[in-house]
Coordinates of C-alpha atoms and ligand atoms in Angstrom, one line a residue:
X1 CA 0.0 0.0 0.0
X2 CA 1.2 3.5 -0.8
X3 CA 0.2 6.1 1.8
X4 CA 0.6 9.9 1.4
X5 CA 1.0 11.2 4.9
X6 CA 0.6 14.9 5.5
X7 CA 2.3 16.5 8.5
X8 CA 4.5 13.4 9.0
X9 CA 7.3 15.5 10.6
X10 CA 5.1 16.5 13.5
X11 CA 4.4 14.7 16.8
X12 CA 1.7 12.2 15.8
X13 CA 2.4 11.9 12.1
X14 CA 6.0 10.9 12.8
X15 CA 4.9 8.3 15.3
X16 CA 2.5 6.9 12.7
X17 CA 5.3 6.7 10.1
X18 CA 7.8 5.2 12.6
X19 CA 5.3 2.6 13.7
X20 CA 4.3 1.5 10.2
X21 CA 6.3 -1.5 9.1
X22 CA 4.8 -2.4 5.7
X23 CA 3.5 0.6 3.7
X24 CA 5.4 2.8 1.2
X25 CA 5.1 6.3 2.6
X26 CA 5.5 9.7 1.1
X27 CA 5.7 12.3 4.0
X28 CA 4.5 15.7 2.7
X29 CA 5.3 18.4 5.2
X30 CA 5.9 22.1 5.2
X31 CA 8.3 21.9 8.2
X32 CA 6.7 24.7 10.2
X33 CA 8.1 25.3 13.8
X34 CA 6.4 22.0 14.7
X35 CA 7.8 19.9 11.9
X36 CA 11.2 18.2 12.7
X37 CA 12.9 15.7 10.5
X38 CA 14.9 14.5 13.5
X39 CA 11.7 12.7 14.6
X40 CA 12.1 10.5 11.5
X41 CA 15.7 9.6 11.9
X42 CA 14.8 5.9 12.7
X43 CA 13.2 5.5 9.3
X44 CA 15.1 8.1 7.2
X45 CA 17.1 5.7 5.1
X46 CA 14.4 3.0 4.8
X47 CA 13.6 2.6 1.0
X48 CA 9.8 2.5 1.8
X49 CA 10.0 6.1 3.0
X50 CA 10.3 9.4 1.2
X51 CA 10.1 13.0 2.4
X52 CA 8.8 15.9 0.3
X53 CA 8.8 19.4 1.7
X54 CA 5.6 21.2 0.7
X55 CA 2.6 23.2 1.8
X56 CA -0.8 21.6 1.8
X57 CA -2.3 25.0 0.8
X58 CA -0.2 24.9 -2.4
X59 CA -2.5 23.2 -4.9
X60 CA 0.2 22.8 -7.6
X61 CA 2.7 21.2 -5.2
X62 CA 0.0 18.9 -3.8
X63 CA -1.1 17.9 -7.2
X64 CA 2.5 17.1 -8.3
X65 CA 3.0 14.9 -5.2
X66 CA -0.2 12.9 -6.1
X67 CA 0.8 12.7 -9.7
X68 CA 4.3 11.4 -8.9
X69 CA 3.5 9.1 -5.9
X70 CA 0.0 7.8 -7.0
X71 CA -1.0 7.1 -3.4
X72 CA -3.6 4.4 -2.6
X73 CA -4.5 6.3 0.6
X74 CA -4.0 9.7 2.3
X75 CA -3.7 10.0 6.1
X76 CA -4.1 13.7 6.7
X77 CA -2.4 14.9 9.9
X78 CA -1.0 18.3 8.8
X79 CA -2.4 21.1 10.8
X80 CA -1.6 24.1 13.1
X81 CA -2.3 22.1 16.2
X82 CA -2.0 24.4 19.2
X83 CA -4.9 26.2 20.8
X84 CA -2.8 29.0 22.4
X85 CA -1.2 29.8 19.1
X86 CA -4.6 29.9 17.4
X87 CA -5.7 32.5 19.9
X88 CA -2.7 34.7 19.3
X89 CA -2.7 34.3 15.5
X90 CA -5.6 32.6 13.9
X91 CA -4.8 33.3 10.3
X92 CA -2.3 30.4 9.6
X93 CA -4.7 28.0 11.6
X94 CA -7.6 28.7 9.3
X95 CA -5.4 28.7 6.2
X96 CA -3.8 25.3 6.9
X97 CA -6.5 23.5 8.8
X98 CA -9.5 24.5 6.5
X99 CA -8.0 25.6 3.2
X100 CA -5.2 23.0 3.3
X101 CA -7.7 20.3 3.9
X102 CA -9.8 21.5 1.0
X103 CA -6.6 21.3 -1.2
X104 CA -6.0 17.8 -0.1
X105 CA -9.6 16.7 -0.7
X106 CA -9.6 18.2 -4.2
X107 CA -6.3 16.4 -5.1
X108 CA -7.7 13.1 -3.8
X109 CA -10.9 13.7 -5.8
X110 CA -9.0 14.5 -9.0
X111 CA -6.6 11.5 -8.6
X112 CA -9.4 9.1 -7.6
X113 CA -7.5 8.2 -4.4
X114 CA -9.1 5.1 -2.9
X115 CA -9.0 6.0 0.8
X116 CA -8.7 9.2 2.8
X117 CA -8.5 9.4 6.6
X118 CA -8.9 12.9 8.0
X119 CA -7.3 13.2 11.4
X120 CA -9.3 15.5 13.8
X121 CA -9.9 16.1 17.4
X122 CA -12.5 15.7 20.2
X123 CA -12.2 19.5 20.7
X124 CA -14.8 20.0 18.0
X125 CA -17.5 19.0 20.6
X126 CA -16.5 21.9 22.9
X127 CA -16.8 21.6 26.6
X128 CA -18.9 18.5 27.6
X129 CA -21.0 18.9 30.8
X130 CA -20.7 16.2 33.5
X131 CA -21.6 13.3 33.4
X132 CA -21.8 13.0 29.6
X133 CA -19.3 11.4 27.3
X134 CA -19.7 12.7 23.8
X135 CA -20.3 10.1 21.0
X136 CA -19.8 10.9 17.3
X137 CA -23.3 12.4 17.0
X138 CA -22.7 15.0 19.7
X139 CA -23.2 18.6 18.4
X140 CA -20.1 20.6 17.3
X141 CA -19.7 23.5 19.7
X142 CA -16.3 24.9 19.2
X143 CA -14.6 27.4 21.4
X144 CA -11.2 28.3 19.8
X145 CA -10.1 29.2 16.3
X146 CA -8.2 25.9 16.4
X147 CA -11.2 23.8 17.2
X148 CA -13.5 25.7 14.8
X149 CA -11.0 25.2 12.0
X150 CA -10.9 21.5 12.7
X151 CA -14.7 21.2 12.9
X152 CA -15.0 23.1 9.5
X153 CA -12.5 20.7 8.0
X154 CA -14.3 17.7 9.4
X155 CA -17.6 18.9 7.7
X156 CA -15.8 19.6 4.5
X157 CA -14.3 16.1 4.5
X158 CA -17.7 14.5 5.1
X159 CA -19.2 16.6 2.3
X160 CA -16.8 14.9 -0.1
X161 CA -18.2 11.6 1.0
X162 CA -21.8 12.8 0.6
X163 CA -21.3 14.7 -2.6
X164 CA -18.5 12.8 -4.5
X165 CA -18.9 9.4 -2.8
X166 CA -15.3 9.4 -1.8
X167 CA -14.1 6.8 0.7
X168 CA -13.4 9.2 3.6
X169 CA -13.4 8.6 7.4
X170 CA -12.8 11.2 10.1
X171 CA -11.1 10.4 13.4
X172 CA -11.5 12.6 16.5
X173 CA -8.9 11.9 19.1
X174 CA -8.5 13.2 22.7
X175 CA -5.3 14.8 24.0
X176 CA -2.2 12.9 23.0
X177 CA 1.0 12.6 24.9
X178 CA 4.3 10.7 24.4
X179 CA 7.8 11.1 23.1
X180 CA 8.7 13.8 20.4
X181 CA 5.8 16.2 21.4
X182 CA 6.7 19.8 20.9
X183 CA 7.0 21.4 24.4
X184 CA 4.1 23.8 24.0
X185 CA 1.3 21.4 25.0
X186 CA 0.6 20.7 28.6
X187 CA 2.5 17.4 29.3
X188 CA 5.8 18.1 27.4
X189 CA 5.8 21.7 28.5
X190 CA 5.5 20.8 32.2
X191 CA 8.1 18.0 31.9
X192 CA 10.6 20.2 30.1
X193 CA 10.0 23.1 32.6
X194 CA 10.2 20.8 35.6
X195 CA 13.5 19.3 34.4
X196 CA 14.9 22.8 34.2
X197 CA 13.4 23.9 37.5
X198 CA 11.3 26.5 35.7
X199 CA 7.8 27.4 36.9
X200 CA 4.8 25.4 35.7
X201 CA 2.1 27.7 34.5
X202 CA -1.4 26.4 35.5
X203 CA -4.2 28.1 33.6
X204 CA -7.0 29.3 36.0
X205 CA -7.8 26.8 38.8
X206 CA -6.2 23.8 37.0
X207 CA -9.5 21.8 37.4
X208 CA -10.1 21.5 33.6
X209 CA -10.5 17.9 32.5
X210 CA -8.8 16.3 29.6
X211 CA -8.8 12.6 28.4
X212 CA -5.3 11.4 27.8
X213 CA -4.3 9.1 24.9
X214 CA -0.8 7.7 24.4
X215 CA 0.4 8.6 20.9
X216 CA 1.1 5.0 19.8
X217 CA -2.5 4.0 20.8
X218 CA -3.7 6.9 18.6
X219 CA -1.6 5.7 15.7
X220 CA -2.8 2.1 16.0
X221 CA -6.4 3.4 16.0
X222 CA -5.8 5.4 12.9
X223 CA -4.3 2.3 11.2
X224 CA -7.5 0.4 12.2
X225 CA -9.7 3.1 10.8
X226 CA -7.6 3.2 7.6
X227 CA -8.1 -0.6 7.1
X228 CA -11.6 -1.2 8.6
X229 CA -13.3 2.2 8.9
X230 CA -16.4 2.8 6.9
X231 CA -16.8 5.6 4.3
X232 CA -18.6 8.7 5.6
X233 CA -18.2 7.7 9.3
X234 CA -16.6 9.5 12.2
X235 CA -14.7 7.6 14.9
X236 CA -13.8 9.0 18.3
X237 CA -10.4 7.8 19.7
X238 CA -10.0 8.1 23.5
X239 CA -7.6 6.9 26.1
X240 CA -10.4 6.4 28.7
X241 CA -8.4 8.4 31.3
X242 CA -9.9 11.7 32.1
X243 CA -8.0 13.8 34.7
X244 CA -8.0 17.4 35.9
X245 CA -4.9 19.2 34.7
X246 CA -3.5 19.8 38.2
X247 CA -3.5 16.1 38.9
X248 CA -1.5 15.4 35.7
X249 CA 1.0 18.1 36.6
X250 CA 1.4 16.8 40.1
X251 CA 2.1 13.4 38.6
X252 CA 4.8 15.0 36.5
X253 CA 6.3 16.7 39.6
X254 CA 6.5 13.3 41.3
X255 CA 8.0 11.6 38.2
X256 CA 10.7 14.3 37.9
X257 CA 11.4 14.5 41.6
X258 CA 10.3 18.2 41.9
X259 CA 8.0 19.8 44.5
X260 CA 4.8 21.9 44.3
X261 CA 6.9 25.0 44.8
X262 CA 7.3 25.1 41.0
X263 CA 3.5 25.4 40.5
X264 CA 2.4 28.9 39.3
X265 CA -1.3 29.6 38.8
X266 CA -1.7 32.1 36.0
X267 CA -4.5 33.9 34.1
X268 CA -6.8 31.5 32.4
X269 CA -6.9 30.9 28.6
X270 CA -9.7 32.8 26.9
X271 CA -12.6 30.6 25.9
X272 CA -11.0 27.7 27.8
X273 CA -13.1 24.5 27.5
X274 CA -13.7 23.0 31.0
X275 CA -14.1 19.3 30.2
X276 CA -13.4 17.0 27.3
X277 CA -14.8 13.5 27.5
X278 CA -15.7 11.1 24.7
X279 CA -16.8 7.5 24.2
X280 CA -14.7 5.3 21.9
X281 CA -17.3 2.5 21.8
X282 CA -18.0 2.9 18.1
X283 CA -14.4 2.5 17.0
X284 CA -14.0 -0.5 19.3
X285 CA -17.1 -2.2 17.9
X286 CA -16.1 -1.5 14.3
X287 CA -12.5 -2.4 14.4
X288 CA -11.7 -4.3 17.6
X289 CA -9.2 -1.6 18.6
X290 CA -8.5 -0.8 22.2
X291 CA -6.1 1.6 23.9
X292 CA -3.4 -0.4 25.6
X293 CA -1.2 2.1 27.4
X294 CA -1.9 2.7 31.1
X295 CA -1.6 6.5 31.8
X296 CA 1.0 6.2 34.7
X297 CA 3.2 3.9 32.6
X298 CA 2.9 6.1 29.6
X299 CA 3.7 9.2 31.6
X300 CA 6.8 7.5 33.1
X301 CA 8.0 6.5 29.6
X302 CA 7.4 10.0 28.4
X303 CA 9.3 11.6 31.3
X304 CA 12.2 9.2 30.7
X305 CA 12.3 10.1 27.0
X306 CA 12.5 13.8 27.7
X307 CA 15.2 13.2 30.3
X308 CA 17.2 11.2 27.8
X309 CA 16.6 13.7 25.0
X310 CA 17.5 17.1 26.5
X311 CA 19.4 18.1 23.3
X312 CA 16.3 17.5 21.2
X313 CA 14.3 19.7 23.6
X314 CA 17.1 22.4 23.5
X315 CA 17.1 22.4 19.7
X316 CA 13.3 22.7 19.3
X317 CA 13.1 25.3 22.0
X318 CA 15.7 27.6 20.4
X319 CA 14.7 30.5 18.0
X320 CA 11.0 31.1 17.4
X321 CA 9.9 29.2 20.5
X322 CA 11.3 31.9 22.7
X323 CA 9.2 34.6 21.1
X324 CA 6.0 32.4 21.5
X325 CA 6.9 31.7 25.1
X326 CA 7.2 35.4 25.8
X327 CA 4.0 36.2 24.0
X328 CA 1.9 33.5 25.7
X329 CA 3.3 33.5 29.2
X330 CA 5.0 36.9 29.5
X331 CA 1.8 38.9 30.3
X332 CA 0.0 36.2 32.3
Ligands
LIG1 P1 2.1 19.0 15.3 O1 1.9 20.4 15.5 O2 3.1 18.3 16.1 O3 2.6 18.7 13.8 C1 1.9 19.3 12.7 C2 2.8 18.9 11.4 O4 2.1 19.5 10.3 C3 4.2 19.5 11.5 O5 5.1 18.6 11.0 C4 4.1 20.7 10.5 O6 5.3 21.0 9.8 C5 3.0 20.2 9.5 N1 2.3 21.3 8.8 C6 1.7 22.4 9.4 N2 1.2 23.2 8.5 C7 1.4 22.6 7.3 C8 1.1 22.9 5.9 N3 0.5 24.1 5.6 N4 1.5 22.1 4.9 C9 2.2 20.9 5.2 N5 2.5 20.6 6.5 C10 2.1 21.4 7.5 O7 0.7 18.3 15.4 P2 0.3 16.9 16.0 O8 0.1 17.1 17.5 O9 1.2 15.8 15.5 O10 -1.2 16.7 15.4 C11 -1.4 16.1 14.2 C12 -2.9 16.1 13.9 O11 -3.6 15.4 14.9 C13 -3.5 17.4 13.7 O12 -4.4 17.4 12.6 C14 -4.2 17.7 15.0 O13 -5.3 18.5 14.8 C15 -4.6 16.3 15.3 N6 -4.8 16.0 16.8 C16 -3.8 16.3 17.7 C17 -4.0 16.0 19.0 C18 -2.9 16.3 20.0 O14 -3.1 16.1 21.2 N7 -1.7 16.7 19.6 C19 -5.2 15.4 19.5 C20 -6.2 15.1 18.6 C21 -6.0 15.4 17.2
LIG2 P1 -3.1 21.8 25.7 O1 -2.0 20.8 25.8 O2 -2.8 23.1 25.0 O3 -4.2 21.0 24.9 P2 -5.7 21.5 24.6 O4 -5.9 22.9 24.9 O5 -5.8 21.2 23.1 O6 -6.6 20.5 25.4 O7 -3.7 22.0 27.1 C1 -4.2 21.0 27.8 C2 -4.9 21.5 29.1 O8 -3.8 22.1 29.9 C3 -5.8 22.7 28.8 O9 -6.9 22.6 29.8 C4 -5.0 23.9 29.0 C5 -4.0 23.5 30.1 N1 -2.7 24.2 30.1 C6 -2.2 24.8 31.2 O10 -2.9 24.9 32.3 N2 -1.0 25.4 31.2 C7 -0.2 25.5 30.0 O11 0.9 26.0 30.0 C8 -0.7 24.8 28.9 C9 0.0 24.7 27.6 C10 -2.0 24.1 28.9

C-alpha cells in the first residue's frame, strides 16, 4: 500500500510513520516550527519512506505529489495544532486547517485516491458537561479558532463523501502525549520546565479535565480506521483516562522529583473548555481496537524520554519558540 501522509514530521504523524512496518510512505510536510525531520531519523534511510517538503495549501505542489507518488490512501495529519497559538494568531490556523484540507480533498478527488483518513480532534465537541461522554453524534460547539477550523475541515471532508462518494473517514482523538511532542502542549511543557526547575504555568484553577491518549495508541487506532473504517463515518479515539490538569501536573512533579513550589497559577486561557470526555465504543465495535497504554506507565515512559533527549528539547526550544513563550506567558 502507498500512503501519502501529510504532517508526518510532527508529533503524531512521525509516530504513525515510525510505527508502520509495511507501507510505502510519502511524507508531505511544510516543516513549520512543529515539523522536525529529527523525529524520523529511525526511518530516514528506509527505502519504503520518502520525504517531500511542501505546503498543503499549495495546490500545484500537492497535485504534483499525487501525480508522482500515486497514493492508494491519504492520512491527513498536517495542521496548526496548538490552541494557544490559534488564539494569538488565527490566520495560519484557518489557512492550513481548513483551506489546506480543501486542497488535499480536491487532489484526492482529482486523482481518484481510494481511501482518505482525515485526522481530527475531540475539541470539535467543545466543553462536555458532566456526566456526559460525547459520542460521534454530539453537536459541534467549538470554542477556539483551532477547534473551529478542525470542525470546519471535518464537515468539508464529510461533504466529499456525501457529494462525491469518496471513501473518507474522520477520526476525533482526545489529548495525545508521548515522546517527540513539541514542548508547548501541557504534558511536554510541564516535563521540560520541571526538568529545568522552571515554573509550571497552570491556567485558571487547574481543574479543567482532559482525556489522555498515548500517541502509539492513537496511531494504531488510525491504522485500524484506515483498514476497517467505513466511508462517511466519524470515529472517536480516546484513552479512557480523564483527569484534571492539576493532577496530571502533580504526577509530573512526582515523576521528575520536583516539588509543588514550581506550580504557578496564571491567568486562564480565553474561551477555555472546561471538560473533554468522549466515548470510543463505536471504534472498538467497528475495528476491535482498544487503547493499551496505562496512563501512569505512559507518563513515566514520556518523562524518561524527555530526560534522555534534552538536546532534542534544546534544539526545538531555540529560536522562534522563545518569542512564542514570551507572547503566551510573559503577560499572564
Ligand atoms: P504537530 O503540530 O506536532 O505537527 C503538525 C505537522 O504539520 C508539522 O510537521 C508541520 O510542519 C506540518 N504542517 C503544518 N502546516 C502545514 C502545511 N500548511 N503544509 C504541510 N505541512 C504542514 O501536530 P500533532 O500534534 O502531531 O497533530 C497532528 C494532527 O492530529 C493534527 O491534525 C491535530 O489537529 C490532530 N490531533 C492532535 C492531538 C494532540 O493532542 N496533539 C489530538 C487530537 C488530534
Ligand atoms: P493543551 O496541551 O494546550 O491542549 P488542549 O488545549 O488542546 O486541550 O492544554 C491541555 C490543558 O492544559 C488545557 O486545559 C490547558 C491547560 N494548560 C495549562 O494549564 N498550562 C499550560 O501552560 C498549557 C500549555 C496548557
